[in-house]
Amino acid sequence: MTRFHIRRRAVLGAVLAVVLVAALAACGESAGDAPVAVDPPGPVDAQVGGTVDKGGANITLTEVGATRSFGSFDNAEPGFMFISAYFVVQNSGSGSINLDPEVMTLELAGGGTGIARQAAPAARLANAGPTPGGEERGWRSWEVPEGTRAATVSYKPTVDTEIRFGVIIPTEIRERWRV
C-alpha cells in the first residue's frame, strides 16, 4: 500500500468515527426532547385574560389549567390530559347566543381538536346562552394528548360570528384538580 492509500484510509476512518459518535449521541434523545409547538393555531382575537365583544357576545377567558383527573370517575385516558378553561359570557346583544359544547371547540396545534368532556374542576358553563343582558360563568373541558402545549378556543355564539382565544397550556399538569 502506498502512503496515499494509508492516509486516505486514516481520514476515512476518522470521518466514520465522527459519524458513529454523532449517531450514538442522537440515539439518547427522546421524542420529549423535540421542540414542542407553543403557538396557538390560526388567527386569534385574544389570549387568556382577554375579553372580546363580537356578534352580541361579550366573552372573557379568565383561566386555563391542565389535569389528569377531576376525581374518582373523571380521569383522562392514558396518554391524555384535560384542558379546562373558565369563561364569563355576557349577552351584549338583543338576540340569543349559543353556548352548546358544539359551538365551543378546542383546536390543537398541528391539526385536530380536543374532545369535549363533561368533567370540570367546578361549575360547568351552561349549555344555553344567557338572555340579552344576562351572564353565564363556568368551565369547559377537553381531553387532549399529553404534551399539548398550544391550542385555540373557537367559539361561535351565532351562525355568522367566531371568537378565537389563543391558549398556551400550563407546563404544570395536576395529577388531580380539586376545588
XYZ file of C-alpha atoms in Angstrom:
179
model
C 0.000 0.000 0.000
C 1.166 3.461 -0.777
C 1.272 6.352 1.651
C -1.657 7.911 -0.214
C -3.849 4.858 0.468
C -2.818 4.741 4.135
C -3.652 8.437 4.643
C -6.893 8.030 2.755
C -7.879 5.108 4.995
C -6.953 7.094 8.129
C -9.022 10.089 7.035
C -11.947 7.858 6.079
C -11.699 6.063 9.445
C -11.720 9.392 11.311
C -14.777 10.588 9.368
C -16.603 7.326 10.061
C -15.742 7.599 13.766
C -17.206 11.107 13.933
C -20.371 9.940 12.166
C -20.682 6.956 14.515
C -20.266 9.139 17.625
C -22.906 11.573 16.320
C -25.301 8.711 15.557
C -24.845 7.183 19.009
C -25.358 10.549 20.682
C -28.615 11.025 18.765
C -29.883 7.641 19.971
C -30.033 9.010 23.510
C -32.527 11.718 22.528
C -36.188 11.031 23.094
C -39.312 12.427 21.497
C -39.708 14.516 24.641
C -36.526 16.387 23.709
C -38.003 17.542 20.431
C -39.256 21.130 20.258
C -42.952 21.454 21.062
C -45.266 23.880 19.253
C -46.213 26.782 21.506
C -48.064 28.968 19.021
C -51.857 28.682 19.072
C -53.188 27.632 15.659
C -54.779 30.143 13.328
C -55.640 33.763 13.942
C -56.727 34.746 17.461
C -58.779 37.634 18.840
C -57.370 37.488 22.384
C -55.282 35.465 24.833
C -56.130 34.157 28.319
C -57.248 37.137 30.396
C -58.607 38.968 27.366
C -62.168 39.962 26.546
C -63.797 40.025 23.111
C -67.157 41.658 22.306
C -68.412 40.491 18.924
C -71.726 39.454 17.392
C -73.736 40.078 20.570
C -71.421 38.043 22.793
C -69.003 39.540 25.283
C -66.683 36.745 26.426
C -63.695 36.645 28.752
C -61.397 33.639 29.108
C -60.049 34.111 32.639
C -58.108 30.933 33.440
C -56.752 27.751 31.857
C -55.412 24.655 33.594
C -54.375 21.075 32.859
C -55.032 17.908 34.858
C -55.170 14.151 34.504
C -58.149 13.770 36.860
C -61.037 15.634 38.487
C -61.849 12.768 40.836
C -62.524 9.059 41.028
C -64.774 8.895 37.941
C -63.360 11.737 35.841
C -59.962 10.516 34.634
C -58.271 11.189 31.318
C -57.424 8.175 29.181
C -53.777 7.008 29.366
C -51.600 9.344 27.279
C -54.166 12.139 27.529
C -54.995 15.025 29.864
C -57.808 17.504 30.382
C -57.552 21.175 29.431
C -60.085 23.278 31.318
C -60.935 26.910 30.674
C -63.064 29.292 32.751
C -65.327 31.658 30.803
C -67.533 34.631 31.615
C -70.072 35.061 28.798
C -72.439 38.024 28.586
C -75.149 38.541 26.019
C -74.390 42.099 24.863
C -76.908 41.994 22.015
C -80.649 41.840 21.650
C -80.856 38.288 20.239
C -79.919 34.880 21.528
C -76.394 33.467 21.651
C -75.430 29.804 21.751
C -73.276 28.044 24.373
C -73.743 24.413 23.305
C -70.468 22.440 23.566
C -70.541 22.026 19.759
C -70.080 25.784 19.233
C -67.020 25.986 21.516
C -64.182 23.814 20.227
C -60.515 23.456 21.101
C -58.277 23.452 18.008
C -54.868 21.846 18.513
C -51.557 22.972 17.034
C -50.719 20.643 14.158
C -54.384 19.960 13.383
C -57.151 18.131 15.167
C -59.419 19.137 18.011
C -59.782 18.342 21.683
C -62.616 16.048 22.708
C -65.284 17.933 24.700
C -65.832 16.429 28.169
C -68.418 16.977 30.882
C -65.747 16.861 33.614
C -64.687 20.198 35.101
C -62.893 21.496 38.194
C -66.077 23.270 39.401
C -69.341 24.551 37.898
C -69.581 23.835 34.183
C -70.529 26.519 31.699
C -74.237 26.247 30.877
C -75.245 24.798 27.522
C -77.836 27.541 26.979
C -76.680 31.065 26.252
C -77.690 33.916 28.525
C -80.680 36.081 27.645
C -79.978 39.630 26.386
C -78.187 41.492 29.188
C -77.606 38.213 31.065
C -74.403 36.411 32.007
C -73.168 32.827 32.367
C -69.932 31.731 34.094
C -68.285 28.356 34.217
C -65.757 25.816 32.996
C -65.418 23.898 29.743
C -63.046 20.941 29.430
C -61.488 18.992 26.583
C -59.395 15.841 26.547
C -56.164 16.255 24.564
C -52.957 14.253 24.060
C -50.372 14.754 26.801
C -47.678 17.115 25.633
C -50.160 19.507 24.034
C -48.698 22.988 24.576
C -50.829 25.310 22.449
C -54.438 25.456 21.345
C -57.113 27.870 20.190
C -60.625 28.016 21.622
C -63.046 28.731 18.787
C -66.443 29.993 19.984
C -69.332 30.584 17.574
C -72.076 32.357 19.560
C -74.099 32.925 16.360
C -74.011 31.392 12.899
C -72.007 34.295 11.419
C -69.692 35.097 14.363
C -66.497 33.413 15.546
C -64.384 34.454 18.548
C -60.931 32.879 18.938
C -58.770 32.725 22.068
C -55.132 31.646 21.830
C -54.102 29.387 24.713
C -50.666 28.321 25.902
C -51.148 25.228 28.064
C -49.513 25.432 31.512
C -46.477 23.196 31.909
C -47.803 22.035 35.285
C -50.230 19.181 34.780
C -52.058 18.492 38.015
C -52.498 14.837 38.873
C -55.885 15.712 40.367
C -57.671 19.056 40.234
C -59.562 19.737 43.435
C -61.637 22.772 44.194
